[in-house]
PDB file of C-alpha atoms in Angstrom:
ATOM      1  CA  PHE A 942      92.536  97.122  70.408  1.00  0.00           C
ATOM      2  CA  GLY A 943      92.251  96.359  67.153  1.00  0.00           C
ATOM      3  CA  ALA A 944      90.729  94.394  64.538  1.00  0.00           C
ATOM      4  CA  ARG A 945      91.566  91.377  66.360  1.00  0.00           C
ATOM      5  CA  TYR A 946      89.595  92.084  69.279  1.00  0.00           C
ATOM      6  CA  ASP A 947      86.523  93.997  67.404  1.00  0.00           C
ATOM      7  CA  ARG A 948      83.978  91.509  67.513  1.00  0.00           C
ATOM      8  CA  ASP A 949      81.495  93.372  65.944  1.00  0.00           C
ATOM      9  CA  GLY A 950      84.139  95.338  63.589  1.00  0.00           C
ATOM     10  CA  ASP A 951      85.966  93.842  60.428  1.00  0.00           C
ATOM     11  CA  SER A 952      84.769  90.522  59.140  1.00  0.00           C
ATOM     12  CA  ARG A 953      88.416  90.171  57.938  1.00  0.00           C
ATOM     13  CA  ALA A 954      89.482  90.094  61.792  1.00  0.00           C
ATOM     14  CA  VAL A 955      91.920  87.578  63.201  1.00  0.00           C
ATOM     15  CA  PRO A 956      89.546  84.778  64.338  1.00  0.00           C
ATOM     16  CA  SER A 957      90.061  83.853  68.416  1.00  0.00           C
ATOM     17  CA  ALA A 958      91.922  80.599  69.453  1.00  0.00           C
ATOM     18  CA  ARG A 959      89.384  78.480  69.566  1.00  0.00           C
ATOM     19  CA  ALA A 960      87.440  79.520  66.424  1.00  0.00           C
ATOM     20  CA  ARG A 961      90.556  78.688  64.262  1.00  0.00           C
ATOM     21  CA  SER A 962      90.188  75.196  62.323  1.00  0.00           C
ATOM     22  CA  ALA A 963      91.249  72.023  63.780  1.00  0.00           C
ATOM     23  CA  PRO A 964      94.827  70.577  62.894  1.00  0.00           C
ATOM     24  CA  ALA A 965      95.959  70.077  59.363  1.00  0.00           C
ATOM     25  CA  PRO A 966      94.949  66.418  58.288  1.00  0.00           C
ATOM     26  CA  HIS A 967      98.134  65.268  57.894  1.00  0.00           C
ATOM     27  CA  ALA A 968      99.430  65.762  61.629  1.00  0.00           C
ATOM     28  CA  ALA A 969      99.298  62.244  63.233  1.00  0.00           C
ATOM     29  CA  PRO A 970      96.821  62.201  66.099  1.00  0.00           C
ATOM     30  CA  LEU A 971      98.042  60.961  69.868  1.00  0.00           C
ATOM     31  CA  THR A 972      96.810  57.289  69.997  1.00  0.00           C
ATOM     32  CA  GLY A 973      96.500  54.803  73.286  1.00  0.00           C
ATOM     33  CA  PRO A 974      96.542  56.602  77.057  1.00  0.00           C
ATOM     34  CA  ILE A 975      99.256  59.152  78.414  1.00  0.00           C
ATOM     35  CA  ARG A 976     101.536  57.492  80.919  1.00  0.00           C
ATOM     36  CA  ARG A 977     100.983  59.301  84.176  1.00  0.00           C
ATOM     37  CA  ILE A 978     104.302  59.262  86.056  1.00  0.00           C
ATOM     38  CA  PRO A 979     103.711  61.056  89.644  1.00  0.00           C
ATOM     39  CA  LEU A 980     106.479  63.188  91.087  1.00  0.00           C
ATOM     40  CA  THR A 981     106.737  61.066  94.281  1.00  0.00           C
ATOM     41  CA  SER A 982     107.588  57.901  92.559  1.00  0.00           C
ATOM     42  CA  GLN A 983     111.021  59.897  91.451  1.00  0.00           C
ATOM     43  CA  PRO A 984     113.953  58.984  93.238  1.00  0.00           C
ATOM     44  CA  SER A 985     114.831  62.061  96.215  1.00  0.00           C
ATOM     45  CA  LEU A 986     118.011  63.970  95.197  1.00  0.00           C
ATOM     46  CA  PRO A 987     120.840  63.884  98.134  1.00  0.00           C
ATOM     47  CA  PRO A 988     120.430  67.578 100.114  1.00  0.00           C
ATOM     48  CA  GLN A 989     120.270  70.182  97.467  1.00  0.00           C
ATOM     49  CA  PRO A 990     121.478  74.586  97.997  1.00  0.00           C
ATOM     50  CA  LEU A 991     117.825  76.414  96.891  1.00  0.00           C
ATOM     51  CA  SER A 992     119.527  78.350  94.854  1.00  0.00           C
ATOM     52  CA  PRO A 993     122.515  78.966  93.467  1.00  0.00           C
ATOM     53  CA  LEU A 994     123.653  81.379  95.815  1.00  0.00           C
ATOM     54  CA  ASP A 995     124.112  78.511  97.999  1.00  0.00           C
ATOM     55  CA  GLY A 996     125.559  76.381  95.397  1.00  0.00           C
ATOM     56  CA  ARG A 997     127.843  77.335  92.783  1.00  0.00           C
ATOM     57  CA  TYR A 998     128.095  81.059  94.274  1.00  0.00           C
ATOM     58  CA  ARG A 999     128.472  80.037  97.673  1.00  0.00           C
ATOM     59  CA  ALA A1000     132.002  81.184  97.757  1.00  0.00           C
ATOM     60  CA  ALA A1001     131.071  84.953  96.719  1.00  0.00           C
ATOM     61  CA  VAL A1002     128.871  85.413  98.995  1.00  0.00           C
ATOM     62  CA  ALA A1003     129.376  83.767 102.251  1.00  0.00           C
ATOM     63  CA  GLY A1004     130.363  86.621 103.973  1.00  0.00           C
ATOM     64  CA  LEU A1005     127.207  88.453 103.527  1.00  0.00           C
ATOM     65  CA  ALA A1006     125.953  84.592 105.740  1.00  0.00           C
ATOM     66  CA  ASP A1007     126.983  86.261 108.519  1.00  0.00           C
ATOM     67  CA  PHE A1008     124.243  88.628 108.325  1.00  0.00           C
ATOM     68  CA  LEU A1009     121.196  87.677 105.800  1.00  0.00           C
ATOM     69  CA  SER A1010     120.814  84.498 106.985  1.00  0.00           C
ATOM     70  CA  GLU A1011     118.225  83.333 109.484  1.00  0.00           C
ATOM     71  CA  SER A1012     120.979  83.159 112.043  1.00  0.00           C
ATOM     72  CA  GLY A1013     121.987  86.590 111.504  1.00  0.00           C
ATOM     73  CA  LEU A1014     118.378  87.765 111.623  1.00  0.00           C
ATOM     74  CA  ASN A1015     118.225  86.193 114.500  1.00  0.00           C
ATOM     75  CA  ARG A1016     121.308  87.468 116.076  1.00  0.00           C
ATOM     76  CA  ALA A1017     119.949  91.151 115.255  1.00  0.00           C
ATOM     77  CA  ARG A1018     117.096  90.372 116.905  1.00  0.00           C
ATOM     78  CA  VAL A1019     118.548  89.544 120.355  1.00  0.00           C
ATOM     79  CA  GLU A1020     120.194  92.851 119.968  1.00  0.00           C
ATOM     80  CA  VAL A1021     117.136  94.851 119.284  1.00  0.00           C
ATOM     81  CA  GLU A1022     115.189  93.116 121.953  1.00  0.00           C
ATOM     82  CA  VAL A1023     118.350  94.045 125.140  1.00  0.00           C
ATOM     83  CA  GLU A1024     118.915  97.425 123.252  1.00  0.00           C
ATOM     84  CA  TRP A1025     114.823  98.202 124.187  1.00  0.00           C
ATOM     85  CA  LEU A1026     115.330  96.474 127.492  1.00  0.00           C
ATOM     86  CA  ILE A1027     118.494  98.533 128.456  1.00  0.00           C
ATOM     87  CA  ALA A1028     116.175 101.622 126.624  1.00  0.00           C
ATOM     88  CA  LEU A1029     113.645 101.414 128.864  1.00  0.00           C
ATOM     89  CA  THR A1030     116.020 100.783 132.336  1.00  0.00           C
ATOM     90  CA  ASP A1031     118.087 103.890 131.417  1.00  0.00           C
ATOM     91  CA  ARG A1032     114.736 105.976 131.863  1.00  0.00           C
ATOM     92  CA  SER A1033     113.940 104.107 135.252  1.00  0.00           C
ATOM     93  CA  LEU A1034     110.548 102.943 133.730  1.00  0.00           C
ATOM     94  CA  PHE A1035     107.255 100.789 135.536  1.00  0.00           C
ATOM     95  CA  GLU A1036     110.229 101.332 138.999  1.00  0.00           C
ATOM     96  CA  THR A1037     112.872 100.036 137.762  1.00  0.00           C
ATOM     97  CA  SER A1038     116.348 101.215 138.173  1.00  0.00           C
ATOM     98  CA  PRO A1039     119.280 101.649 135.153  1.00  0.00           C
ATOM     99  CA  LEU A1040     121.755  98.662 134.978  1.00  0.00           C
ATOM    100  CA  SER A1041     124.815  98.747 136.177  1.00  0.00           C
ATOM    101  CA  SER A1042     127.767  98.894 133.529  1.00  0.00           C
ATOM    102  CA  ASP A1043     128.186  95.102 134.101  1.00  0.00           C
ATOM    103  CA  ASP A1044     125.045  94.015 133.721  1.00  0.00           C
ATOM    104  CA  LYS A1045     124.711  96.127 130.384  1.00  0.00           C
ATOM    105  CA  ASP A1046     127.706  94.443 129.381  1.00  0.00           C
ATOM    106  CA  ARG A1047     126.494  91.256 130.472  1.00  0.00           C
ATOM    107  CA  LEU A1048     123.352  91.701 128.796  1.00  0.00           C
ATOM    108  CA  ARG A1049     124.748  92.842 125.127  1.00  0.00           C
ATOM    109  CA  ALA A1050     126.977  89.626 124.935  1.00  0.00           C
ATOM    110  CA  LEU A1051     123.864  87.541 124.521  1.00  0.00           C
ATOM    111  CA  TYR A1052     123.772  88.827 120.838  1.00  0.00           C
ATOM    112  CA  ARG A1053     127.684  89.514 120.886  1.00  0.00           C
ATOM    113  CA  ASP A1054     128.407  86.165 121.532  1.00  0.00           C
ATOM    114  CA  PHE A1055     125.175  84.868 120.173  1.00  0.00           C
ATOM    115  CA  GLY A1056     126.353  81.521 118.671  1.00  0.00           C
ATOM    116  CA  GLN A1057     125.028  77.597 118.121  1.00  0.00           C
ATOM    117  CA  ASN A1058     123.841  77.215 121.179  1.00  0.00           C
ATOM    118  CA  GLU A1059     121.627  79.866 120.561  1.00  0.00           C
ATOM    119  CA  ILE A1060     121.024  79.062 117.245  1.00  0.00           C
ATOM    120  CA  ASP A1061     119.955  75.618 118.145  1.00  0.00           C
ATOM    121  CA  TRP A1062     118.130  76.692 121.197  1.00  0.00           C
ATOM    122  CA  LEU A1063     115.756  78.521 119.076  1.00  0.00           C
ATOM    123  CA  ALA A1064     115.488  75.825 116.509  1.00  0.00           C
ATOM    124  CA  GLU A1065     114.066  74.119 119.599  1.00  0.00           C
ATOM    125  CA  LYS A1066     111.590  76.781 120.927  1.00  0.00           C
ATOM    126  CA  GLU A1067     110.450  77.372 117.718  1.00  0.00           C
ATOM    127  CA  ALA A1068     109.384  74.205 116.908  1.00  0.00           C
ATOM    128  CA  VAL A1069     106.978  74.691 119.904  1.00  0.00           C
ATOM    129  CA  THR A1070     105.456  78.012 119.425  1.00  0.00           C
ATOM    130  CA  ARG A1071     105.642  78.284 115.040  1.00  0.00           C
ATOM    131  CA  HIS A1072     106.717  81.538 115.733  1.00  0.00           C
ATOM    132  CA  ASP A1073     110.462  83.183 115.174  1.00  0.00           C
ATOM    133  CA  VAL A1074     110.230  86.482 117.079  1.00  0.00           C
ATOM    134  CA  LYS A1075     108.447  85.109 120.022  1.00  0.00           C
ATOM    135  CA  ALA A1076     110.790  81.981 120.350  1.00  0.00           C
ATOM    136  CA  VAL A1077     113.740  85.297 120.138  1.00  0.00           C
ATOM    137  CA  GLU A1078     111.899  87.032 123.063  1.00  0.00           C
ATOM    138  CA  TYR A1079     111.506  83.267 125.585  1.00  0.00           C
ATOM    139  CA  LEU A1080     115.753  82.942 124.443  1.00  0.00           C
ATOM    140  CA  VAL A1081     115.939  86.292 125.986  1.00  0.00           C
ATOM    141  CA  ARG A1082     113.941  85.978 128.967  1.00  0.00           C
ATOM    142  CA  ASP A1083     115.659  82.720 129.627  1.00  0.00           C
ATOM    143  CA  ARG A1084     119.300  84.480 129.701  1.00  0.00           C
ATOM    144  CA  LEU A1085     117.261  87.198 131.523  1.00  0.00           C
ATOM    145  CA  SER A1086     117.585  84.749 134.158  1.00  0.00           C
ATOM    146  CA  ALA A1087     120.391  82.619 134.022  1.00  0.00           C
ATOM    147  CA  LEU A1088     121.791  86.234 134.395  1.00  0.00           C
ATOM    148  CA  GLY A1089     119.795  86.730 137.710  1.00  0.00           C
ATOM    149  CA  LEU A1090     117.566  90.040 136.042  1.00  0.00           C
ATOM    150  CA  ASP A1091     113.907  88.398 136.622  1.00  0.00           C
ATOM    151  CA  ALA A1092     113.086  91.519 137.989  1.00  0.00           C
ATOM    152  CA  ILE A1093     113.215  93.416 134.364  1.00  0.00           C
ATOM    153  CA  ALA A1094     112.065  90.075 131.995  1.00  0.00           C
ATOM    154  CA  GLU A1095     108.318  91.799 132.101  1.00  0.00           C
ATOM    155  CA  LEU A1096     109.462  94.680 130.445  1.00  0.00           C
ATOM    156  CA  THR A1097     111.019  92.123 127.115  1.00  0.00           C
ATOM    157  CA  HIS A1098     109.317  92.904 123.921  1.00  0.00           C
ATOM    158  CA  PHE A1099     107.374  95.504 126.111  1.00  0.00           C
ATOM    159  CA  ALA A1100     104.699  97.747 123.600  1.00  0.00           C
ATOM    160  CA  CYS A1101     106.408  96.052 120.604  1.00  0.00           C
ATOM    161  CA  THR A1102     105.019  94.266 117.792  1.00  0.00           C
ATOM    162  CA  SER A1103     106.952  91.854 115.714  1.00  0.00           C
ATOM    163  CA  GLU A1104     107.102  94.401 113.201  1.00  0.00           C
ATOM    164  CA  ASP A1105     109.179  96.277 115.394  1.00  0.00           C
ATOM    165  CA  ILE A1106     111.837  93.944 115.779  1.00  0.00           C
ATOM    166  CA  ASN A1107     111.702  92.711 112.436  1.00  0.00           C
ATOM    167  CA  SER A1108     112.036  96.459 110.568  1.00  0.00           C
ATOM    168  CA  VAL A1109     115.079  96.956 113.051  1.00  0.00           C
ATOM    169  CA  SER A1110     116.874  94.089 112.652  1.00  0.00           C
ATOM    170  CA  TYR A1111     116.600  94.027 108.378  1.00  0.00           C
ATOM    171  CA  ALA A1112     117.371  97.474 109.051  1.00  0.00           C
ATOM    172  CA  LEU A1113     120.963  96.219 110.773  1.00  0.00           C
ATOM    173  CA  THR A1114     121.312  93.409 108.819  1.00  0.00           C
ATOM    174  CA  VAL A1115     121.290  95.075 105.480  1.00  0.00           C
ATOM    175  CA  LYS A1116     123.044  98.368 106.414  1.00  0.00           C
ATOM    176  CA  ARG A1117     125.591  95.794 108.077  1.00  0.00           C
ATOM    177  CA  ALA A1118     126.198  93.576 105.202  1.00  0.00           C
ATOM    178  CA  VAL A1119     126.331  96.496 102.414  1.00  0.00           C
ATOM    179  CA  GLU A1120     128.761  98.252 104.265  1.00  0.00           C
ATOM    180  CA  GLY A1121     130.810  95.524 105.999  1.00  0.00           C
ATOM    181  CA  VAL A1122     131.186  93.173 103.040  1.00  0.00           C
ATOM    182  CA  TRP A1123     129.492  94.391  99.824  1.00  0.00           C
ATOM    183  CA  LEU A1124     130.804  97.682  99.839  1.00  0.00           C
ATOM    184  CA  PRO A1125     134.052  96.523 100.580  1.00  0.00           C
ATOM    185  CA  ALA A1126     134.114  93.982  97.419  1.00  0.00           C
ATOM    186  CA  LEU A1127     132.699  96.501  95.139  1.00  0.00           C
ATOM    187  CA  ASP A1128     135.954  98.604  95.713  1.00  0.00           C
ATOM    188  CA  ALA A1129     138.049  96.044  95.064  1.00  0.00           C
ATOM    189  CA  VAL A1130     136.461  95.626  91.838  1.00  0.00           C
ATOM    190  CA  ILE A1131     136.624  99.181  90.651  1.00  0.00           C
ATOM    191  CA  ALA A1132     140.198  99.346  92.003  1.00  0.00           C
ATOM    192  CA  LYS A1133     140.810  96.410  89.573  1.00  0.00           C
ATOM    193  CA  LEU A1134     139.431  98.330  86.413  1.00  0.00           C
ATOM    194  CA  ARG A1135     141.500 101.554  87.456  1.00  0.00           C
ATOM    195  CA  GLU A1136     144.309  99.492  87.023  1.00  0.00           C
ATOM    196  CA  LEU A1137     142.952  97.827  84.104  1.00  0.00           C
ATOM    197  CA  ALA A1138     142.568 101.521  82.437  1.00  0.00           C
ATOM    198  CA  VAL A1139     146.104 102.415  83.276  1.00  0.00           C
ATOM    199  CA  GLU A1140     147.303  99.524  82.210  1.00  0.00           C
ATOM    200  CA  HIS A1141     145.695  99.187  78.622  1.00  0.00           C
ATOM    201  CA  ALA A1142     145.744 102.823  78.416  1.00  0.00           C
ATOM    202  CA  ASP A1143     147.131 103.107  74.828  1.00  0.00           C
ATOM    203  CA  ALA A1144     146.108  99.740  73.659  1.00  0.00           C
ATOM    204  CA  PRO A1145     143.872 100.391  70.540  1.00  0.00           C
ATOM    205  CA  MET A1146     140.361  99.281  69.503  1.00  0.00           C
ATOM    206  CA  LEU A1147     138.193  99.798  67.169  1.00  0.00           C
ATOM    207  CA  SER A1148     134.802 102.041  68.415  1.00  0.00           C
ATOM    208  CA  ARG A1149     131.605 101.512  66.348  1.00  0.00           C
ATOM    209  CA  THR A1150     128.622 103.407  66.000  1.00  0.00           C
ATOM    210  CA  HIS A1151     125.311 102.007  63.697  1.00  0.00           C
ATOM    211  CA  GLY A1152     126.968  98.683  64.170  1.00  0.00           C
ATOM    212  CA  GLN A1153     129.390 100.753  61.066  1.00  0.00           C
ATOM    213  CA  PRO A1154     133.398 101.156  62.024  1.00  0.00           C
ATOM    214  CA  ALA A1155     133.401 104.212  63.296  1.00  0.00           C
ATOM    215  CA  THR A1156     136.839 106.401  65.551  1.00  0.00           C
ATOM    216  CA  PRO A1157     139.154 104.561  67.086  1.00  0.00           C
ATOM    217  CA  SER A1158     138.967 104.542  70.949  1.00  0.00           C
ATOM    218  CA  THR A1159     141.448 102.816  73.906  1.00  0.00           C
ATOM    219  CA  MET A1160     140.347 100.045  75.888  1.00  0.00           C
ATOM    220  CA  GLY A1161     141.440 101.630  78.839  1.00  0.00           C
ATOM    221  CA  LYS A1162     139.030 104.480  78.211  1.00  0.00           C
ATOM    222  CA  GLU A1163     137.210 102.149  78.203  1.00  0.00           C
ATOM    223  CA  ILE A1164     137.143 100.203  81.375  1.00  0.00           C
ATOM    224  CA  ALA A1165     137.399 103.822  82.843  1.00  0.00           C
ATOM    225  CA  VAL A1166     133.956 104.238  82.049  1.00  0.00           C
ATOM    226  CA  PHE A1167     132.806 101.237  83.722  1.00  0.00           C
ATOM    227  CA  ALA A1168     134.980 102.120  86.177  1.00  0.00           C
ATOM    228  CA  TRP A1169     133.307 105.715  86.775  1.00  0.00           C
ATOM    229  CA  ARG A1170     129.844 104.060  86.229  1.00  0.00           C
ATOM    230  CA  LEU A1171     130.192 101.904  89.241  1.00  0.00           C
ATOM    231  CA  GLU A1172     132.208 104.636  91.512  1.00  0.00           C
ATOM    232  CA  ARG A1173     128.991 106.626  90.802  1.00  0.00           C
ATOM    233  CA  VAL A1174     126.736 103.788  92.151  1.00  0.00           C
ATOM    234  CA  ARG A1175     129.131 103.382  95.180  1.00  0.00           C
ATOM    235  CA  ALA A1176     128.064 106.229  96.078  1.00  0.00           C
ATOM    236  CA  GLN A1177     124.826 106.497  95.292  1.00  0.00           C
ATOM    237  CA  ILE A1178     124.662 103.136  97.272  1.00  0.00           C
ATOM    238  CA  ALA A1179     127.107 104.107 100.399  1.00  0.00           C
ATOM    239  CA  ALA A1180     124.809 107.715 101.049  1.00  0.00           C
ATOM    240  CA  SER A1181     121.283 104.880 101.762  1.00  0.00           C
ATOM    241  CA  ASP A1182     119.792 105.983 104.756  1.00  0.00           C
ATOM    242  CA  TYR A1183     117.914 102.948 106.433  1.00  0.00           C
ATOM    243  CA  LEU A1184     115.047 103.346 107.653  1.00  0.00           C
ATOM    244  CA  ALA A1185     112.967 101.089 110.470  1.00  0.00           C
ATOM    245  CA  LYS A1186     109.529 101.698 112.148  1.00  0.00           C
ATOM    246  CA  PHE A1187     109.273 100.842 115.998  1.00  0.00           C
ATOM    247  CA  SER A1188     105.728 102.079 116.892  1.00  0.00           C
ATOM    248  CA  GLY A1189     103.787  99.338 118.156  1.00  0.00           C
ATOM    249  CA  ALA A1190     101.046  97.324 116.085  1.00  0.00           C
ATOM    250  CA  THR A1191      99.430 100.461 114.796  1.00  0.00           C
ATOM    251  CA  GLY A1192     102.530 102.719 114.598  1.00  0.00           C
ATOM    252  CA  THR A1193     100.673 104.906 116.648  1.00  0.00           C
ATOM    253  CA  TRP A1194     102.521 104.223 120.019  1.00  0.00           C
ATOM    254  CA  SER A1195      99.189 103.527 121.498  1.00  0.00           C
ATOM    255  CA  ALA A1196     100.674 101.012 123.969  1.00  0.00           C
ATOM    256  CA  HIS A1197     103.891 102.826 124.998  1.00  0.00           C
ATOM    257  CA  LEU A1198     101.489 105.698 126.129  1.00  0.00           C
ATOM    258  CA  ALA A1199      98.920 103.449 127.220  1.00  0.00           C
TER     259      ALA A1199
END
C-alpha cells in the first residue's frame, strides 16, 4: 500500500493524521461557547417537491406520472389482481366457472376506470393496514362484492405473495412509461437533430485533436453523429425485455401446487 501505510517500513513515511503536529501558532483558536441551534427551531417551509422531478422539471416529466407515480403503480396492482382472478376462473379452478364476457368487462373496469375515488379509498385503507398491496387486495374484494361477484372474492390474491403483484406491476408500468412516453419524446429529439443536421450540413466548423486545430468539419456532420448515437441507444431500449416474477413466496409455486 505504500510507505504511508507501512508503519514498520521507511521512517520517512507520512505520519497519520493523529501524529501530525498541532496547528501553527498563528491560527487563532476558537473561543467562547458554540451556540447550537436545533433544526426544529427553523421555520417550516411551505409544501415543497421532494426532488427536481416534481419541481422545475415537472412539466417535462408529467406524462410519466400516469405510470410511475404511486397511483399509477396501484392501478397496475389492481390490474394484476383482476387478471389473475380471471385466469383462475377461466380454468374453472376451485369449483368456479368461467366468467361471462360482461362480468369480465365489469371486472376490468376496476383498473380501466381507476381514478380519484380509488386513490382516496386506498389511502384510507392503507392508513389502517400499513401495507400497500394488502390495501389493493381489500379494494378488489370490496369491488367484487359491489359487482355481486362475492363467490370468487376468496380467490383474490390466491397463492400470491406481495412481490408477485409488485414485480408484474413494476414491469407493466415501466414498459408502458418507456414505450408510451419516453420513446416518443426521444423520437422527437432525434427528429429535431436530424433536421438540424441537414440545415447545417454546409456550416464549416473547426475540428481539434489533442487540443490543437486540425481538419475542418461541418456543424451538420457533428450533429448527425449525435443523432445516430441516439438512434442506436433507442433501438437497444426499444428491444428491452420487461421481465417479472410470479411464482409464489419462495419462487417454487409451492402454494399453487398444494
